[in-house]
Coordinates of C-alpha atoms and ligand atoms in Angstrom, one line a residue:
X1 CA -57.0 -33.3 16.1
X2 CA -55.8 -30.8 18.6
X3 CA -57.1 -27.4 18.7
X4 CA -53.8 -26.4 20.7
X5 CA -50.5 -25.3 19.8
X6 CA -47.6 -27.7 19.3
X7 CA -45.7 -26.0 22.1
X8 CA -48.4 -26.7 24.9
X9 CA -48.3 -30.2 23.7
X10 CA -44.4 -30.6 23.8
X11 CA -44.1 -28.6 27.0
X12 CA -42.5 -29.3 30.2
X13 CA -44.9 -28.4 34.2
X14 CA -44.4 -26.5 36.1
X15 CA -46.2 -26.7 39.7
X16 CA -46.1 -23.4 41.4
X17 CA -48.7 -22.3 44.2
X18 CA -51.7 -20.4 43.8
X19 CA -51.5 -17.4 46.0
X20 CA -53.2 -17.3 49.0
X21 CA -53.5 -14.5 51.2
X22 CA -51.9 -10.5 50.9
X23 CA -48.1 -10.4 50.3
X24 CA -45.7 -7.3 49.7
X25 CA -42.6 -7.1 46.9
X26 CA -40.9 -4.1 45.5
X27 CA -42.7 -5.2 41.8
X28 CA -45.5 -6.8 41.2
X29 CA -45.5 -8.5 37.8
X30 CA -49.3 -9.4 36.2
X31 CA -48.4 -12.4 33.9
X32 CA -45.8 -15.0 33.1
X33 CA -45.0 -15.1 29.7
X34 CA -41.9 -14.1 28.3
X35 CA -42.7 -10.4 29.3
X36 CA -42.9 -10.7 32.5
X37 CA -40.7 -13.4 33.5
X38 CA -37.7 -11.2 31.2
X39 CA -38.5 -8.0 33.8
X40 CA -38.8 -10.3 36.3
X41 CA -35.2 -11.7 35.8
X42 CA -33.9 -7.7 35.0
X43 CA -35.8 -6.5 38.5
X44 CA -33.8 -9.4 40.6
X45 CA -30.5 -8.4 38.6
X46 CA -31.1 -4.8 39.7
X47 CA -31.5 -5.8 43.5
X48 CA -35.4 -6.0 43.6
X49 CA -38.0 -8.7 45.1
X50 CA -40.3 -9.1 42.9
X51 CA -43.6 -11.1 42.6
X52 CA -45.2 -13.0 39.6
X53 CA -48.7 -14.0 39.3
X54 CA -49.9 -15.8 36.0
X55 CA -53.8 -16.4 35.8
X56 CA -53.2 -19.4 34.2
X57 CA -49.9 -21.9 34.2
X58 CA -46.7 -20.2 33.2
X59 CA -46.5 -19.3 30.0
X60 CA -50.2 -20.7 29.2
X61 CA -51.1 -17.1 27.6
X62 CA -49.6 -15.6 24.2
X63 CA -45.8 -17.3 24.6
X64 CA -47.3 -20.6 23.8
X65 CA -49.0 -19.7 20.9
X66 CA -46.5 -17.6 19.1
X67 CA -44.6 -19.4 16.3
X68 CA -41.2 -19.6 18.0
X69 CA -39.0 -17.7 15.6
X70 CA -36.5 -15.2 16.5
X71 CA -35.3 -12.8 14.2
X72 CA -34.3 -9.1 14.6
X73 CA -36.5 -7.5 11.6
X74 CA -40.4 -7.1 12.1
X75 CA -43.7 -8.8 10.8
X76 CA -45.2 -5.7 9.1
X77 CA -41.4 -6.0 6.9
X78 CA -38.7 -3.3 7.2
X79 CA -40.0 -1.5 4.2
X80 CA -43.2 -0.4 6.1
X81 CA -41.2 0.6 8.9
X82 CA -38.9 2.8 6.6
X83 CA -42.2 4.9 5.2
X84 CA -43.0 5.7 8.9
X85 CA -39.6 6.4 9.6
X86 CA -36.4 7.6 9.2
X87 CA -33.0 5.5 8.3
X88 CA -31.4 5.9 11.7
X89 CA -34.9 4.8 13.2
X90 CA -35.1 1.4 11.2
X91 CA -31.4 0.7 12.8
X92 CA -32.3 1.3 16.5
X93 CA -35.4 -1.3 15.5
X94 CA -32.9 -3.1 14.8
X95 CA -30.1 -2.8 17.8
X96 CA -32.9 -3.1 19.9
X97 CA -34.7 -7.0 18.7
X98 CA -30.5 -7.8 18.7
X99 CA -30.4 -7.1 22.4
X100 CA -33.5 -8.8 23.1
X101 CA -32.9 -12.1 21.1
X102 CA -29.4 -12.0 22.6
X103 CA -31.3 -11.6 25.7
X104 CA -32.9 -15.1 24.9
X105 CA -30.4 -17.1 23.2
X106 CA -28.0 -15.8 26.8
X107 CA -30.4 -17.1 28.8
X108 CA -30.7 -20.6 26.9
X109 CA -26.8 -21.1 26.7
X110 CA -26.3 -19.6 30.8
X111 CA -29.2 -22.3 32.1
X112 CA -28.7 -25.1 29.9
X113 CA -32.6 -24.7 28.5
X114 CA -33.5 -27.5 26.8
X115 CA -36.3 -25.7 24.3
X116 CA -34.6 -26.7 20.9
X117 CA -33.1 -23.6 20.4
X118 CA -31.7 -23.3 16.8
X119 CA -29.8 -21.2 14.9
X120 CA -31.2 -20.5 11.1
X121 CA -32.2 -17.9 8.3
X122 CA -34.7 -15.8 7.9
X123 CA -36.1 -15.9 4.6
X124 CA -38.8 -13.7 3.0
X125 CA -39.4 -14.6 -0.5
X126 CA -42.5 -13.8 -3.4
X127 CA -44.2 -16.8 -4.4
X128 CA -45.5 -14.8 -7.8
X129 CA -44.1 -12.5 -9.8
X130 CA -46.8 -9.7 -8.6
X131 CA -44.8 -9.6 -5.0
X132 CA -41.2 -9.6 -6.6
X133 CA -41.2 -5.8 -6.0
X134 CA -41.6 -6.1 -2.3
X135 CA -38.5 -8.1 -1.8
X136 CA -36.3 -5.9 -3.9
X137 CA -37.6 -3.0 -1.7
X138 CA -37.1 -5.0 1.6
X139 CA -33.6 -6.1 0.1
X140 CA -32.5 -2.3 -0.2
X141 CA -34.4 -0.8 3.0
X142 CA -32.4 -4.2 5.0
X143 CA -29.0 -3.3 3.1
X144 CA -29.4 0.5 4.1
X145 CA -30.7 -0.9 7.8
X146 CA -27.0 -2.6 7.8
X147 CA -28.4 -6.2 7.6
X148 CA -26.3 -8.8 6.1
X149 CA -29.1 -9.3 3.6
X150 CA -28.7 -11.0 0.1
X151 CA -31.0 -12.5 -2.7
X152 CA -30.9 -16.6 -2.5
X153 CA -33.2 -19.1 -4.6
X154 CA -34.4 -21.3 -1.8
X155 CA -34.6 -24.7 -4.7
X156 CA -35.4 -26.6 -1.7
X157 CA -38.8 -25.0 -0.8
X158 CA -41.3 -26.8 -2.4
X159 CA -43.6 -23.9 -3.5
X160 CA -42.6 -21.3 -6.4
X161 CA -40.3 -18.9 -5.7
X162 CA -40.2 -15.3 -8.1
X163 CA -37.8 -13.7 -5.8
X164 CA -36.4 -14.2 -2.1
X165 CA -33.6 -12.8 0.2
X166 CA -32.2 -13.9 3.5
X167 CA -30.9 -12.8 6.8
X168 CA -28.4 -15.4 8.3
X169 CA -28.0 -15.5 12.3
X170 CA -31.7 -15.7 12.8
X171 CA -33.3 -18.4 15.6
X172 CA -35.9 -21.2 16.4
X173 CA -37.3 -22.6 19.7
X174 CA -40.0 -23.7 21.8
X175 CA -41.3 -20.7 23.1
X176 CA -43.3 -22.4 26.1
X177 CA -40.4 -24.4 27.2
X178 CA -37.9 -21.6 27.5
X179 CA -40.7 -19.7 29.7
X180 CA -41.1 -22.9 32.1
X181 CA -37.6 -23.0 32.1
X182 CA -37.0 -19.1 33.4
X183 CA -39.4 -19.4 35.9
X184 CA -37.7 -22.2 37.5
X185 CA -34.7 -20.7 37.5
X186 CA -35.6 -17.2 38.6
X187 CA -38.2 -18.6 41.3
X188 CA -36.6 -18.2 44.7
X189 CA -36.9 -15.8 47.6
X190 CA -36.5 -12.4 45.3
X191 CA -38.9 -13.5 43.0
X192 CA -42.1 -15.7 43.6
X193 CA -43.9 -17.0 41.3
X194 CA -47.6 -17.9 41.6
X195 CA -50.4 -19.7 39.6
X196 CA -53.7 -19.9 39.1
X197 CA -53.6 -16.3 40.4
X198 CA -55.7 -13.6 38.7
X199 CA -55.5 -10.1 39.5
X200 CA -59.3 -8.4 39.3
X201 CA -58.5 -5.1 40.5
X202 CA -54.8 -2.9 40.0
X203 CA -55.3 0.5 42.3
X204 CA -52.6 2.8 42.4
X205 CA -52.3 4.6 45.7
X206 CA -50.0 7.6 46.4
X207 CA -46.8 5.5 47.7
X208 CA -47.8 2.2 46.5
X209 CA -50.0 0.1 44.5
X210 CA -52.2 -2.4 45.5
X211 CA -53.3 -5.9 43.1
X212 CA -56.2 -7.5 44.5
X213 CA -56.0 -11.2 43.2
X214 CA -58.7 -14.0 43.2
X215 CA -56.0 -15.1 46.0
X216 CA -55.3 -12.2 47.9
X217 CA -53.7 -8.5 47.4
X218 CA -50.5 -7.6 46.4
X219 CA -48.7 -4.2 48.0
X220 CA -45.8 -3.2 45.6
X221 CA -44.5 0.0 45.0
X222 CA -44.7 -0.6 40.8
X223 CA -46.9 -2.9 39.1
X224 CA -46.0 -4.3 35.5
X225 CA -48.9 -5.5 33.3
X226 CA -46.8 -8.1 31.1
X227 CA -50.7 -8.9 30.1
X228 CA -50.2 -8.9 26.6
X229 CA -52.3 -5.8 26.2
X230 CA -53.2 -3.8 29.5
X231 CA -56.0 -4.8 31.9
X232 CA -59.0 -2.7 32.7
X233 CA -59.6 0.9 30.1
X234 CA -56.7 3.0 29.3
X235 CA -55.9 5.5 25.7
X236 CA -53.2 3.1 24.6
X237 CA -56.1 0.4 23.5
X238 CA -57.5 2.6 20.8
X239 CA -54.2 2.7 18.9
X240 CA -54.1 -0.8 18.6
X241 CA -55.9 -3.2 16.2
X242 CA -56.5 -6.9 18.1
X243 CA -55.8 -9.7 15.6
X244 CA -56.2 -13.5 15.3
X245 CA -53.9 -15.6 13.7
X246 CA -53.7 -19.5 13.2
X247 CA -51.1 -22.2 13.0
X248 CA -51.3 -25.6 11.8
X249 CA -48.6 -28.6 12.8
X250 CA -48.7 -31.1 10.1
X251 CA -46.9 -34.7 9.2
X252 CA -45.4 -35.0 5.6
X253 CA -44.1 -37.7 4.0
X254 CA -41.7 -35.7 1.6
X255 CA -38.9 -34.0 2.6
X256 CA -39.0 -30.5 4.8
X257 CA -37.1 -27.6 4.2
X258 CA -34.1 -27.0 6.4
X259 CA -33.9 -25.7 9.3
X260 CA -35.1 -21.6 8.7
X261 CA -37.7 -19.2 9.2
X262 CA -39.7 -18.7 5.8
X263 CA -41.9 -15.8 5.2
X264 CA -43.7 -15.9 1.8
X265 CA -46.0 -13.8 -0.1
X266 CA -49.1 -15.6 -2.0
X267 CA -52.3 -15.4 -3.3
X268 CA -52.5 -11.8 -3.7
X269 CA -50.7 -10.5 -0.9
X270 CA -51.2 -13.1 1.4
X271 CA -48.6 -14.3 3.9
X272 CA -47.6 -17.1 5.2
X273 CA -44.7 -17.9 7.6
X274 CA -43.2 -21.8 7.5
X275 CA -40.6 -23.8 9.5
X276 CA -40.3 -27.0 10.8
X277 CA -40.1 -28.4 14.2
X278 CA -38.3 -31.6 15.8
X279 CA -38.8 -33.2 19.2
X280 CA -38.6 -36.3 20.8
X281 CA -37.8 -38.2 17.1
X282 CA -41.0 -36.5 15.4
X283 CA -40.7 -33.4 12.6
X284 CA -43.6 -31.2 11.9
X285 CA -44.4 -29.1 9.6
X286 CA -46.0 -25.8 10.8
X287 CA -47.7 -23.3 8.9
X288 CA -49.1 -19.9 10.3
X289 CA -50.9 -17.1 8.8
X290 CA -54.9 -16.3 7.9
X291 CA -55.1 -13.4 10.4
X292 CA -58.3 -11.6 11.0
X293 CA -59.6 -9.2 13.4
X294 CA -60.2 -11.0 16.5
X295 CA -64.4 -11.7 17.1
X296 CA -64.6 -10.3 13.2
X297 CA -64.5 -14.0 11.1
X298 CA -67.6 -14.7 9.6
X299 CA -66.1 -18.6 10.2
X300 CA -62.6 -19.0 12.2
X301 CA -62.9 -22.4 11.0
X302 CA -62.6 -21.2 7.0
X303 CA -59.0 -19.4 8.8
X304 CA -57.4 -22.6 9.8
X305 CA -59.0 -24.6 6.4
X306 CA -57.2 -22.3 4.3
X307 CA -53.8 -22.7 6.1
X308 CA -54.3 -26.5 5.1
X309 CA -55.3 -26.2 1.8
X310 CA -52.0 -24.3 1.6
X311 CA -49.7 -26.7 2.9
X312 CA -51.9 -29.7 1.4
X313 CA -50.8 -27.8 -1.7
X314 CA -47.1 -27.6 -1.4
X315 CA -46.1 -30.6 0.8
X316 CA -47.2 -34.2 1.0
X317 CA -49.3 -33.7 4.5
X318 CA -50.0 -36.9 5.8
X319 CA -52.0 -35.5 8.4
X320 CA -52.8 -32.1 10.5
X321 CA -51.9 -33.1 13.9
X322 CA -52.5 -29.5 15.7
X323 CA -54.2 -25.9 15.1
X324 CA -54.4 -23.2 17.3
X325 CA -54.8 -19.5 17.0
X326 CA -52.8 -16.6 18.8
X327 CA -53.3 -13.3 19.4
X328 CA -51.7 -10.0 18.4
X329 CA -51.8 -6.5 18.9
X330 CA -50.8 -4.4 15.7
X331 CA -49.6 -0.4 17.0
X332 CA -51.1 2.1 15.0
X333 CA -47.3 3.4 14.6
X334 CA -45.4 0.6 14.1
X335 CA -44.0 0.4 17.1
X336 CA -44.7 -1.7 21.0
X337 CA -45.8 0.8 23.8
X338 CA -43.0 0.1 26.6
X339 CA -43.1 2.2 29.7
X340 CA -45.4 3.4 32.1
X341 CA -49.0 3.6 31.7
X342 CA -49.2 7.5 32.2
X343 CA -46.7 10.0 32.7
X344 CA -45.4 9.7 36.7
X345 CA -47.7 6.0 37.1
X346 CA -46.2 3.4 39.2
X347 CA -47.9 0.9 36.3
X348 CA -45.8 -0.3 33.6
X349 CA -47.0 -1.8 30.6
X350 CA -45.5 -3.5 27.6
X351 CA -47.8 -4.1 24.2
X352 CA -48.5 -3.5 20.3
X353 CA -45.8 -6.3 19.7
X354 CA -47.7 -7.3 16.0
X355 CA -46.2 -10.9 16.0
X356 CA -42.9 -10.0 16.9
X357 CA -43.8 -10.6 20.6
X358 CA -41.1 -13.0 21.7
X359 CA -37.9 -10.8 20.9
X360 CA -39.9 -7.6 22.4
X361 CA -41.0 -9.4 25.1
X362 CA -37.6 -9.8 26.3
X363 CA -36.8 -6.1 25.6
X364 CA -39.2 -5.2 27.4
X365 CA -37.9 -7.0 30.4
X366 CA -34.9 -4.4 30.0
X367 CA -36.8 -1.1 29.4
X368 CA -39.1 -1.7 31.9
X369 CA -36.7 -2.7 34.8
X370 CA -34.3 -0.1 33.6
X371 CA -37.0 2.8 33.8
X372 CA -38.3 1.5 37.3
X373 CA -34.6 1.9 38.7
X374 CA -34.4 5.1 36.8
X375 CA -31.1 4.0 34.9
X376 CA -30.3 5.2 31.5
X377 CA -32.1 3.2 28.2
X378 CA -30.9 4.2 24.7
X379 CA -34.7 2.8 23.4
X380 CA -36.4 4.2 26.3
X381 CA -38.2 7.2 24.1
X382 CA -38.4 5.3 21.3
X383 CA -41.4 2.2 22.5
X384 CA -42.6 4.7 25.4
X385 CA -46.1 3.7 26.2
X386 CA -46.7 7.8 26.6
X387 CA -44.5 8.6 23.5
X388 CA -46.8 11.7 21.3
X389 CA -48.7 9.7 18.7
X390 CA -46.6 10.5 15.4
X391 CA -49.2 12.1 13.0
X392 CA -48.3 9.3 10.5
X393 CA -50.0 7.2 12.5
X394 CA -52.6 8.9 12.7
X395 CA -54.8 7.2 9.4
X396 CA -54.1 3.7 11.3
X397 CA -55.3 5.0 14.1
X398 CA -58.5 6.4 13.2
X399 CA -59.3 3.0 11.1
X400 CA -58.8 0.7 14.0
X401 CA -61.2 2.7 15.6
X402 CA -64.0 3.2 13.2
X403 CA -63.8 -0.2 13.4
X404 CA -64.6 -0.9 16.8
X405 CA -67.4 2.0 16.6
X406 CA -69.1 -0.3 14.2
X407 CA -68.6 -3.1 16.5
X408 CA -70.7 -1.4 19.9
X409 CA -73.2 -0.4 16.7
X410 CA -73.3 -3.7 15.7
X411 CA -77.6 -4.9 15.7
X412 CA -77.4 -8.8 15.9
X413 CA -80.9 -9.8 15.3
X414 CA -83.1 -11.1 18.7
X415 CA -84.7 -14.7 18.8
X416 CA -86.9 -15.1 21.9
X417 CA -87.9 -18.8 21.9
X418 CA -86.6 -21.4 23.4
X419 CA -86.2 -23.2 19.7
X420 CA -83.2 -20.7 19.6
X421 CA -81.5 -22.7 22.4
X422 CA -82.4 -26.2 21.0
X423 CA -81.1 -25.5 17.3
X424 CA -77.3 -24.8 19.0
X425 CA -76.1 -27.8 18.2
X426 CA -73.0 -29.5 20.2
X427 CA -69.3 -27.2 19.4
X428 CA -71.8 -24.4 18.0
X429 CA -72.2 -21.1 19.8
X430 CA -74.4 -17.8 18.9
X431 CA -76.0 -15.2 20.5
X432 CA -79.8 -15.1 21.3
X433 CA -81.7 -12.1 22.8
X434 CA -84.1 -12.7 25.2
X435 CA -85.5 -9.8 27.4
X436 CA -83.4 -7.1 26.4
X437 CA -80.4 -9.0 27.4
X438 CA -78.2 -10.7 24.2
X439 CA -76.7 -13.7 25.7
X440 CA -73.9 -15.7 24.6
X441 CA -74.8 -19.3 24.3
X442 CA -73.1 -22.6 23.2
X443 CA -73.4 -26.2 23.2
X444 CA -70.3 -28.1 24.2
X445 CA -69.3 -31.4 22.8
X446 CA -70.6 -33.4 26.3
X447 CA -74.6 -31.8 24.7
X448 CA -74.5 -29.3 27.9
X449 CA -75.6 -25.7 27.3
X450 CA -73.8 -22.9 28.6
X451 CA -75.0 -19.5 28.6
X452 CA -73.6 -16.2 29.7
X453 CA -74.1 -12.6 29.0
X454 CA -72.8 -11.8 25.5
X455 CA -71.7 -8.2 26.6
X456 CA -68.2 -7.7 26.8
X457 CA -67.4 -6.8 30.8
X458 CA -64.5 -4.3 29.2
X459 CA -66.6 -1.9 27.2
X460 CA -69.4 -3.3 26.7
X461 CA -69.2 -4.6 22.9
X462 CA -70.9 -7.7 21.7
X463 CA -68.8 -10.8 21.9
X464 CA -69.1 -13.2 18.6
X465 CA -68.3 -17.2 18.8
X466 CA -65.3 -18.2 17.5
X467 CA -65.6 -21.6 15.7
X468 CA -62.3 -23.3 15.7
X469 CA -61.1 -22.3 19.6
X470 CA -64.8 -22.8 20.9
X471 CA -64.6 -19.3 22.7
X472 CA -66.2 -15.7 22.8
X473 CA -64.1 -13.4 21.5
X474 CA -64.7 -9.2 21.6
X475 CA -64.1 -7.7 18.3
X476 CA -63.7 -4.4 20.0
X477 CA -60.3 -5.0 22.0
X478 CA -59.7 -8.5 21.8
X479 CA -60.7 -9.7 24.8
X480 CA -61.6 -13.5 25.1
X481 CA -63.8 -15.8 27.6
X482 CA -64.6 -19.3 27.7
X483 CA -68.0 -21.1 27.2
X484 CA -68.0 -20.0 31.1
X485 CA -67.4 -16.6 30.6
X486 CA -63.8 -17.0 32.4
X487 CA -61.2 -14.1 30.6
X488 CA -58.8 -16.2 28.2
X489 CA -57.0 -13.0 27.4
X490 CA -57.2 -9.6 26.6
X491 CA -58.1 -6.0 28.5
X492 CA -61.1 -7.5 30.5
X493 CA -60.7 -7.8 34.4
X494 CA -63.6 -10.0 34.8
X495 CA -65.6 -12.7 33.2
X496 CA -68.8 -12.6 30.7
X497 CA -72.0 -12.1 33.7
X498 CA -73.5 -15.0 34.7
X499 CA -77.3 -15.5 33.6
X500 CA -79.8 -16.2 36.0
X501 CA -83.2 -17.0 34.4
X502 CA -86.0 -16.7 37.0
X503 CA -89.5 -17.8 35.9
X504 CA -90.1 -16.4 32.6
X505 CA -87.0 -13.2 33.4
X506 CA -83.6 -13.2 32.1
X507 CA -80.9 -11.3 34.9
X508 CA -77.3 -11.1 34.3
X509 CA -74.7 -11.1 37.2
X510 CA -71.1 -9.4 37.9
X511 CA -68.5 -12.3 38.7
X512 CA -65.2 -11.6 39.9
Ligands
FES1 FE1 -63.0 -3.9 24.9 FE2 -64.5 -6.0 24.8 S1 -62.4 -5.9 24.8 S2 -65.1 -4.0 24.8

């Protein structure tokens, strides 16, 4: 069993350089997922050089562990959206995910990208009779959205069915391949691409910024932070709520559904999304869903047992081949934060995608080149980053935060003995106080202990072990490390501190 996604695993390389030493570009791009490759790609069209550093491999953050459906309505449903917002609001949602999944499937048909792109429905359907109402509502607020929605019986989904509806022209693919794929095509002299590269520092001078790397600086008049959710601590990360969510990849010996993206309501309320995915003579069945607030699980591992319990359930699954979890950042309004960090900043940032990242993502490619080159946007005010809170999100926004409040209030009770260390037993973690510090500490699978401060480098919150991914996540912002401390993903510049233990004392250590 694999505890990564199925898109890593039927992925293409790519083999770019790490940088080394100080460069200049007009734009310089932090990350390369489907964010910053799409700006990328917009920036070169509009006569810019651009450069694009990824702290991993391209595409090794978010876009590999999305679920790889395209569709043009959200993942909190249209109906939600519609209580926010008014009619001719819902329809620019709308026009907007068109132009960014047309955005995608142009690229894919222009390069040739071999990432299984196919075309399907979108179904969202009530597995009881208590969620029947929210599919007539999301059937009426689609219809008055100008979707060509209609009710369907899907007698070919194995599960129960109450009520569903469907959206035809939706999409499929492998998310990570199409990413490889555009940064091979787009890397060239007007936009370099670099691995392995992780910016620490992003200074913003009065003509220029300046990205200090673990490989050298970067001098570019705008900086985009296609990181997901910004780096480092600005306003826009207390209006949105950090969330993990898992996927499982399963073989079945029955049949599959055809080919479509199916969104279903369960067990009280809960959803889960379904499709299938063929490659190299192999179908799996994957099935996503279980999210939680990230570094908030009492067990991840109960997440990812529940998803197969599901599809154990429903389907004849043979075996569960891959799990993996993803991240996502839910806007207290409804809406991604596109634009620049502050009003007249030279940083740019694009985030509070919910799980509708992949479609955004290339938006944002759009916006953000488009506002950088100061040419006209028709969805330019509606995703700005600085846009004025609207006071109906206003009860979202003050319960993500009470939340993290009782996350830096959190007490996690001290054990000073060494005992502490020898109970951890290999693929377990927890966190152990000793002199005043609380340190993070886990046993991986090769019996080797790893310790490292368990305070968060962002904003100082306690991080909590996750169970099924074997890292420290932050409940406060989302940021993750590994059993090293390195930063997996989120607002955190710089790893967990390293723990020194001299003699008897405990210090902790700034890395970069
Ligand atoms: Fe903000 Fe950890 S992510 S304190």
């Amino acid at each position: 069993m694999y505890t990564k996604s199925i898109w890593n695993i039927f992925s293409t390389t790519t083999d770019f350089p790490q940088l080394q030493g100080d460069v200049e570009a007009d734009v310089a791009i932090i990350g390369g997922g489907i964010t910053g490759l799409s700006t990328a790609q917009e920036l070169i069209k509009q006569g810019k050089k651009v450069i694009v550093i990824d702290e991993r491999k391209i595409g090794g953050g978010t876009s590999s562990h999305s679920t790889g459906n395209l569709y043009v309505t959200i993942d909190q449903i249209l109906s939600s959206l519609a209580s926010k917002y008014d009619t001719k609001t819902v329809k620019q949602v709308i026009a907007a995910r068109k132009a960014g999944f047309a955005a995608i499937e142009n690229n894919i048909k222009n390069h040739n990208i071999d990432c299984g792109f196919t075309t399907c429905s979108w179904y969202l359907f009530a597995g009881d009779e208590a969620n029947r109402d929210k599919i007539e509502k999301e059937l009426m607020v689609a219809k008055e959205a100008g979707l060509d929605a209609e009710v369907v019986m899907p007698s070919y989904m194995p599960v129960t069915v109450s009520r569903a509806m469907k959206i035809t022209g939706q999409a499929q693919f492998n998310p990570m391949r199409y990413v490889q794929a555009l940064a091979q095509v787009l890397s060239g002299e007007n936009c370099r691409v670099y691995e392995n590269t992780r910016a620490t520092k992003i200074e913003e001078q009065d003509d220029h910024c300046m990205v200090h790397t673990t490989g050298g600086n970067i001098k570019a008049k705008h900086v985009v932070e296609a990181t997901h959710t910004p780096k480092g601590i600005m306003m826009v990360q207390t209006l949105l709520g950090p969330y993990r969510e898992y996927g499982i990849a399963c073989k079945v010996g029955s049949d599959l559904p055809h080919d479509g993206i199916y969104w279903g309501y369960y067990d009280q309320g809960e959803k889960y999304s379904i499709r299938k995915y063929q490659r190299d003579g192999d179908t799996f069945l994957l099935v996503v869903g279980k999210p939680h607030k990230v570094g908030q699980a009492k067990r991840n591992v109960s997440h990812t047992e529940a998803l197969e319990e599901f599809a154990r359930k429903h389907f004849d699954v043979q075996e569960v081949v891959y799990r993996w979890g993803g991240q996502h950042y839910r806007p207290a309004d409804l809406l991604p934060y596109i634009g620049r960090k502050n009003e007249g900043s030279n940083i740019f940032i694009a985030t509070g995608y919910s799980t509708d990242g992949l479609v955004y993502g290339a938006l944002a490619g759009k916006l953000i080149a488009d506002e950088i080159n100061e040419l006209p946007n028709e969805w330019h005010e509606l995703f700005s980053s600085t846009r004025n809170q609207p006071l109906k999100a206003a009860k979202k926004f003050i319960s993500e935060n009470v939340n993290v409040a009782k996350q830096f209030l959190k007490n996690i009770p001290g054990v000073a003995d060494s005992k502490a260390f020898d109970a951890i037993r290999p693929g377990e973690g927890k966190i152990i106080e000793k002199d005043g510090h609380k340190l993070a500490v886990c046993r991986s699978e090769d019996n080797q202990l790893h310790v490292r401060s368990a305070i968060c480098p962002h904003m100082m919150c306690v991080v909590n072990w996750n169970d099924v991914e074997k890292s420290w996540d932050c409940p406060c912002h989302g940021s993750r490390f590994d059993i090293d401390g390195g930063v997996l993903e989120g607002p955190a510049l710089h790893p967990l501190h390293e723990i020194v233990f001299t003699g008897k004392k405990v210090k902790s250590h700034h890395v970069d």
